[in-house]
Amino acid sequence: MNKYNSKEVEGRIRDFWEREKIYKFNPKKKGEVYSIDTPPPYASAGHLHVGHALHYTQFEIIARVRRMLGYNVYFAPGFDNNGLPTEKYVEEKLKINKAKTNRTEFRKLCLKESKKIEDIYKEKVLKKLGHSYDWDLLYTTISPEAQKVAQTSFLKLIKKKECYRAKEPTIWCPYHETALAQAEVEDLKRTTKLNYIEFGKDKKILIATTRPELLSSCVGIFVNPADKRHKSLIGKQILVPIFNYEVEVRADEKVEKDFGTGIVMVCTFGDNTDIEWYKKYKLDLKISVDKKGKLNENAGKFAGLDLKEGRQAILEELKKQGRLKKQEPLEQTVGSCWRCGTPVEYIVTEQWLIHTLKHKKKLLEMGNKINWYPKFMKVRYNDWIKNLAWDWTISRQRYYGVPIPVWYCDKCGKVILPDEKELPLDPLQIKRKCKCGGNGIPEQDVFDTWVTSSQSPEIALRWLEKPEQYKKLAPMSLRPQSHDIIRTWAFYTILKSYLLFNRIPWKDLMVGTFILDEKGHGMSKSKGNAVWADKMIEKYSVDVFRYWVGGASVGSDLPFNEQDLIAGKRFITKLHNAGNFVFMNLKDYNGKKPVLYAIDKWMLQKIKEISEKAEKKYIKYNIAGAKRIIENFFWHDFCDNYLEIVKTRIYQNKKGKESAQYVLYKVLLSILKLIAPIMPFITEEIYQKHYRKIEGDKSIHLSLFEKIDSGGELGAGDLFVEILSKIRQEKTKAKKSMKSEIVLSLDKKDIKRLGGMIEDLKDVMNAKEIKEGEFEVEFV
RNA sequence: GGACCUAUAAGCUAGUGGCAAACUGACUCGUUUACACCGAGUAUUCGGCGGUUCGAUCCCGCCUAGGUCCACCA
């Protein structure tokens, strides 16, 4: 028999889809629109590991399912070429220091490099995987259109007084020299030293600190009000060593009695609590750290040293003065920049911020209006909101990104805003006068990348270019994403949607499967445990790879196992062979609906029930559940049982052949359609070869799931299969062939129930005769 | 410190308040007019402890292990 050549077929089918623009979105098409807010991949790598490929394929399967359920699917691809990853990639690849290049030139290089990678992604990854995007709807996050979306909503939020500029303590990365958002801070475990330092002149006290380098920023001392040891200190003035000035001792419940000596020094700023107390007790502001992470003039003779050197120098000085009493190692976790791992500092700068803290309650309500798949992922969203301590800092002191479209008057200091009609713009390229006559100094900063990403629904649906379309299609149907960015992408998108439109951005949120390596650890390039998708596809085929994807349950972790791909290979061969068999026996089939035999009716009823069950699973984003049902039915009910049952009727040209032929045709078509979203190539191949002329749809992927009209019931057919299985057991026990001739004894009631199926039973098990009596298999 | 997820056969996964299941692997047998990338069959099992119940793998509590998120971090 002809073997299935997956590579040849997949290439040919892919060309066919592209030539015929099978997946083109037609706004005039009938049916409710189902829109997907696709995660745009970072354009900073040429290929995907199996985890990423699985993630993208998972919701691509959903797109196909919805098409076949009759929805008009809006499926726009995107690329994220905005922000730090691209900036970093270009620096590394071209080995250039952006500080030494001109900013405009550098941006051009970023665009050029990311475009190259986008093309690789498009041709070699996404199209290769058979993804059914409408490529005419492609967007990128740095495009003028996307910039316009980001800048326009920025202006709108300023008008709504939801966006403000403030001189605030900000989370700061000294390496990248930029402000960070709370979501960009990650935990870093390290061992450090806890230093016991003596404060005071007459009355001496011991304070334990891990940040002696901030001594010159000390603006207060705190003890716990319930701590009897230090009660007498409250209200006293205490001398700060080396820098020789006095600060007041105050009491606050947040001080832990058991940590160190139970006495804390507050610096502006060492950590979150410092900021809290600074605000709560209106403490002085004494900044000792500059934007590069170096000590400034407030640190006196230590100015110019970086934090590490400063710490050493100050500790030595304290030692000399006999003020360093003790040092002990301490395991601590510090906040650090998610990109470079440098511990963050807190400095006061002027930044643009968006209100989040005052909307906590509303944001929780928004989260409740969205259907989360799986449900427990909402907990993460809720926890994040409850724990938020900062408004969202949206300005970044970076080179590459969407410019913040404002100027500051050099005379009156006012913020000069452009008109929405002028957007997108780069204030560095445009001169602007203030109303007072002063000159506008352009803003240098760019937006946090999430400012753009959080508006992927607006960008994908062309909010500003096609307002009518946007109005009709928003909110979107589905946001698919991974769980690690719930606190960023999901959160910021919901926030923006609330602030701008006062509604949810999408109805459903599906968290994809998280892939682990074979040992159960997260997969990544940096860990060196990544399995590359293109290699797996090369070794097996796209359909096989997608078969594996189809088996992953949404929202849970799954270790990668190559064994699973072998199962997919077998399935495809089986499907190919079953197709061959069916159409080999359908040459004289006339297509008319004949009078159906009982067992054929049973088969129709069975596929009807299977279709309904599988569709329900698909709708609930349970791809693995649907796949299991379909696969099980195809392999066992259809191939192992039904094909065997009707073989004799067909081979021997018996009466009822047309009935079997009709059912073979219909059931195989139903199965192909049900599994088509998961394995689009093999199903399209069989469809084009045998079904298209009769069915008429240009592609199986443009057809609807089969609606079977069976009118049958299952009872007798199930009994048939049960008896079949019992006879097979007897034959195996007796070590006889399945074709060995037998005489079968059956219960009178069962014979009556089987009715017209008796003849088929005799055929499939090669029973010479069937007698009434207790169940028995006699060999002749 | 808090929260969440997971724990089922050798491996990977379904599933249900009442005979525990598919696939891979192992073993036995069969098959050549779709398929040896096949068919039939066999063996092995619900992390531990307690509770609710006539009955718990499933519900509840505790524990253990693995994973994840968050908070703290002077």
PDB file of N, CA and C in Angstrom, chain A residues 61 151 227 241 271-272 326 338 343 352 373 386 425 447 476 484 523 556 567 654 656 697 712:
ATOM      1  N   ILE A  61      -5.242  25.785  17.730  1.00  0.00           N
ATOM      2  CA  ILE A  61      -6.238  24.717  17.633  1.00  0.00           C
ATOM      3  C   ILE A  61      -7.622  25.284  17.953  1.00  0.00           C
ATOM      4  N   GLN A 151       0.299  56.079  22.520  1.00  0.00           N
ATOM      5  CA  GLN A 151       0.351  57.512  22.824  1.00  0.00           C
ATOM      6  C   GLN A 151      -1.040  58.128  22.985  1.00  0.00           C
ATOM      7  N   ASP A 227       8.050  46.829  72.824  1.00  0.00           N
ATOM      8  CA  ASP A 227       9.348  46.301  73.247  1.00  0.00           C
ATOM      9  C   ASP A 227       9.839  47.057  74.491  1.00  0.00           C
ATOM     10  N   PRO A 241      26.635  57.847  63.585  1.00  0.00           N
ATOM     11  CA  PRO A 241      28.089  57.855  63.541  1.00  0.00           C
ATOM     12  C   PRO A 241      28.629  58.310  62.190  1.00  0.00           C
ATOM     13  N   ASP A 271      14.610  50.234  51.473  1.00  0.00           N
ATOM     14  CA  ASP A 271      13.611  49.261  51.038  1.00  0.00           C
ATOM     15  C   ASP A 271      12.214  49.850  51.125  1.00  0.00           C
ATOM     16  N   ASN A 272      11.250  49.019  50.856  1.00  0.00           N
ATOM     17  CA  ASN A 272       9.849  49.400  50.860  1.00  0.00           C
ATOM     18  C   ASN A 272       9.379  50.024  52.171  1.00  0.00           C
ATOM     19  N   LYS A 326      29.763  43.906  65.805  1.00  0.00           N
ATOM     20  CA  LYS A 326      29.580  42.491  65.465  1.00  0.00           C
ATOM     21  C   LYS A 326      29.147  42.378  64.008  1.00  0.00           C
ATOM     22  N   TRP A 338      14.648  42.076  36.770  1.00  0.00           N
ATOM     23  CA  TRP A 338      14.330  40.788  36.140  1.00  0.00           C
ATOM     24  C   TRP A 338      15.217  40.519  34.934  1.00  0.00           C
ATOM     25  N   PRO A 343      20.528  44.090  42.137  1.00  0.00           N
ATOM     26  CA  PRO A 343      19.556  44.490  43.154  1.00  0.00           C
ATOM     27  C   PRO A 343      19.050  45.906  42.891  1.00  0.00           C
ATOM     28  N   TRP A 352       6.458  59.259  34.997  1.00  0.00           N
ATOM     29  CA  TRP A 352       5.025  59.207  34.698  1.00  0.00           C
ATOM     30  C   TRP A 352       4.450  57.948  35.321  1.00  0.00           C
ATOM     31  N   TYR A 373      -9.703  30.087  32.506  1.00  0.00           N
ATOM     32  CA  TYR A 373      -9.485  28.655  32.284  1.00  0.00           C
ATOM     33  C   TYR A 373      -8.024  28.333  32.549  1.00  0.00           C
ATOM     34  N   LYS A 386      -4.211  42.470  45.388  1.00  0.00           N
ATOM     35  CA  LYS A 386      -4.265  42.722  46.827  1.00  0.00           C
ATOM     36  C   LYS A 386      -2.906  43.175  47.363  1.00  0.00           C
ATOM     37  N   LEU A 425       4.158  60.506  17.390  1.00  0.00           N
ATOM     38  CA  LEU A 425       5.268  61.446  17.202  1.00  0.00           C
ATOM     39  C   LEU A 425       6.384  61.170  18.195  1.00  0.00           C
ATOM     40  N   PHE A 447       8.078  54.693  26.856  1.00  0.00           N
ATOM     41  CA  PHE A 447       7.126  53.955  27.693  1.00  0.00           C
ATOM     42  C   PHE A 447       7.671  52.583  28.058  1.00  0.00           C
ATOM     43  N   MET A 476     -12.820  41.385  23.091  1.00  0.00           N
ATOM     44  CA  MET A 476     -12.453  40.203  22.321  1.00  0.00           C
ATOM     45  C   MET A 476     -12.950  38.936  23.017  1.00  0.00           C
ATOM     46  N   ASP A 484       2.954  32.882  33.812  1.00  0.00           N
ATOM     47  CA  ASP A 484       3.986  33.710  34.424  1.00  0.00           C
ATOM     48  C   ASP A 484       3.791  35.202  34.166  1.00  0.00           C
ATOM     49  N   MET A 523      11.613  24.661  31.191  1.00  0.00           N
ATOM     50  CA  MET A 523      12.490  24.555  30.036  1.00  0.00           C
ATOM     51  C   MET A 523      12.902  25.946  29.580  1.00  0.00           C
ATOM     52  N   SER A 556      -2.099  23.259  33.165  1.00  0.00           N
ATOM     53  CA  SER A 556      -1.268  22.466  34.067  1.00  0.00           C
ATOM     54  C   SER A 556       0.101  22.247  33.441  1.00  0.00           C
ATOM     55  N   ALA A 567       3.464   7.896  19.535  1.00  0.00           N
ATOM     56  CA  ALA A 567       2.035   7.569  19.520  1.00  0.00           C
ATOM     57  C   ALA A 567       1.331   8.355  18.417  1.00  0.00           C
ATOM     58  N   LYS A 654     -22.675  -8.487  -0.227  1.00  0.00           N
ATOM     59  CA  LYS A 654     -23.936  -8.945   0.359  1.00  0.00           C
ATOM     60  C   LYS A 654     -24.974  -7.831   0.345  1.00  0.00           C
ATOM     61  N   GLY A 656     -27.171  -5.069   1.819  1.00  0.00           N
ATOM     62  CA  GLY A 656     -26.819  -4.154   2.898  1.00  0.00           C
ATOM     63  C   GLY A 656     -25.452  -3.528   2.703  1.00  0.00           C
ATOM     64  N   ASP A 697     -17.044  22.039   0.114  1.00  0.00           N
ATOM     65  CA  ASP A 697     -16.241  23.053   0.809  1.00  0.00           C
ATOM     66  C   ASP A 697     -14.816  23.038   0.258  1.00  0.00           C
ATOM     67  N   GLY A 712     -31.168   6.748  15.830  1.00  0.00           N
ATOM     68  CA  GLY A 712     -30.981   5.424  16.404  1.00  0.00           C
ATOM     69  C   GLY A 712     -30.838   5.462  17.906  1.00  0.00           C
TER      70      GLY A 712
END
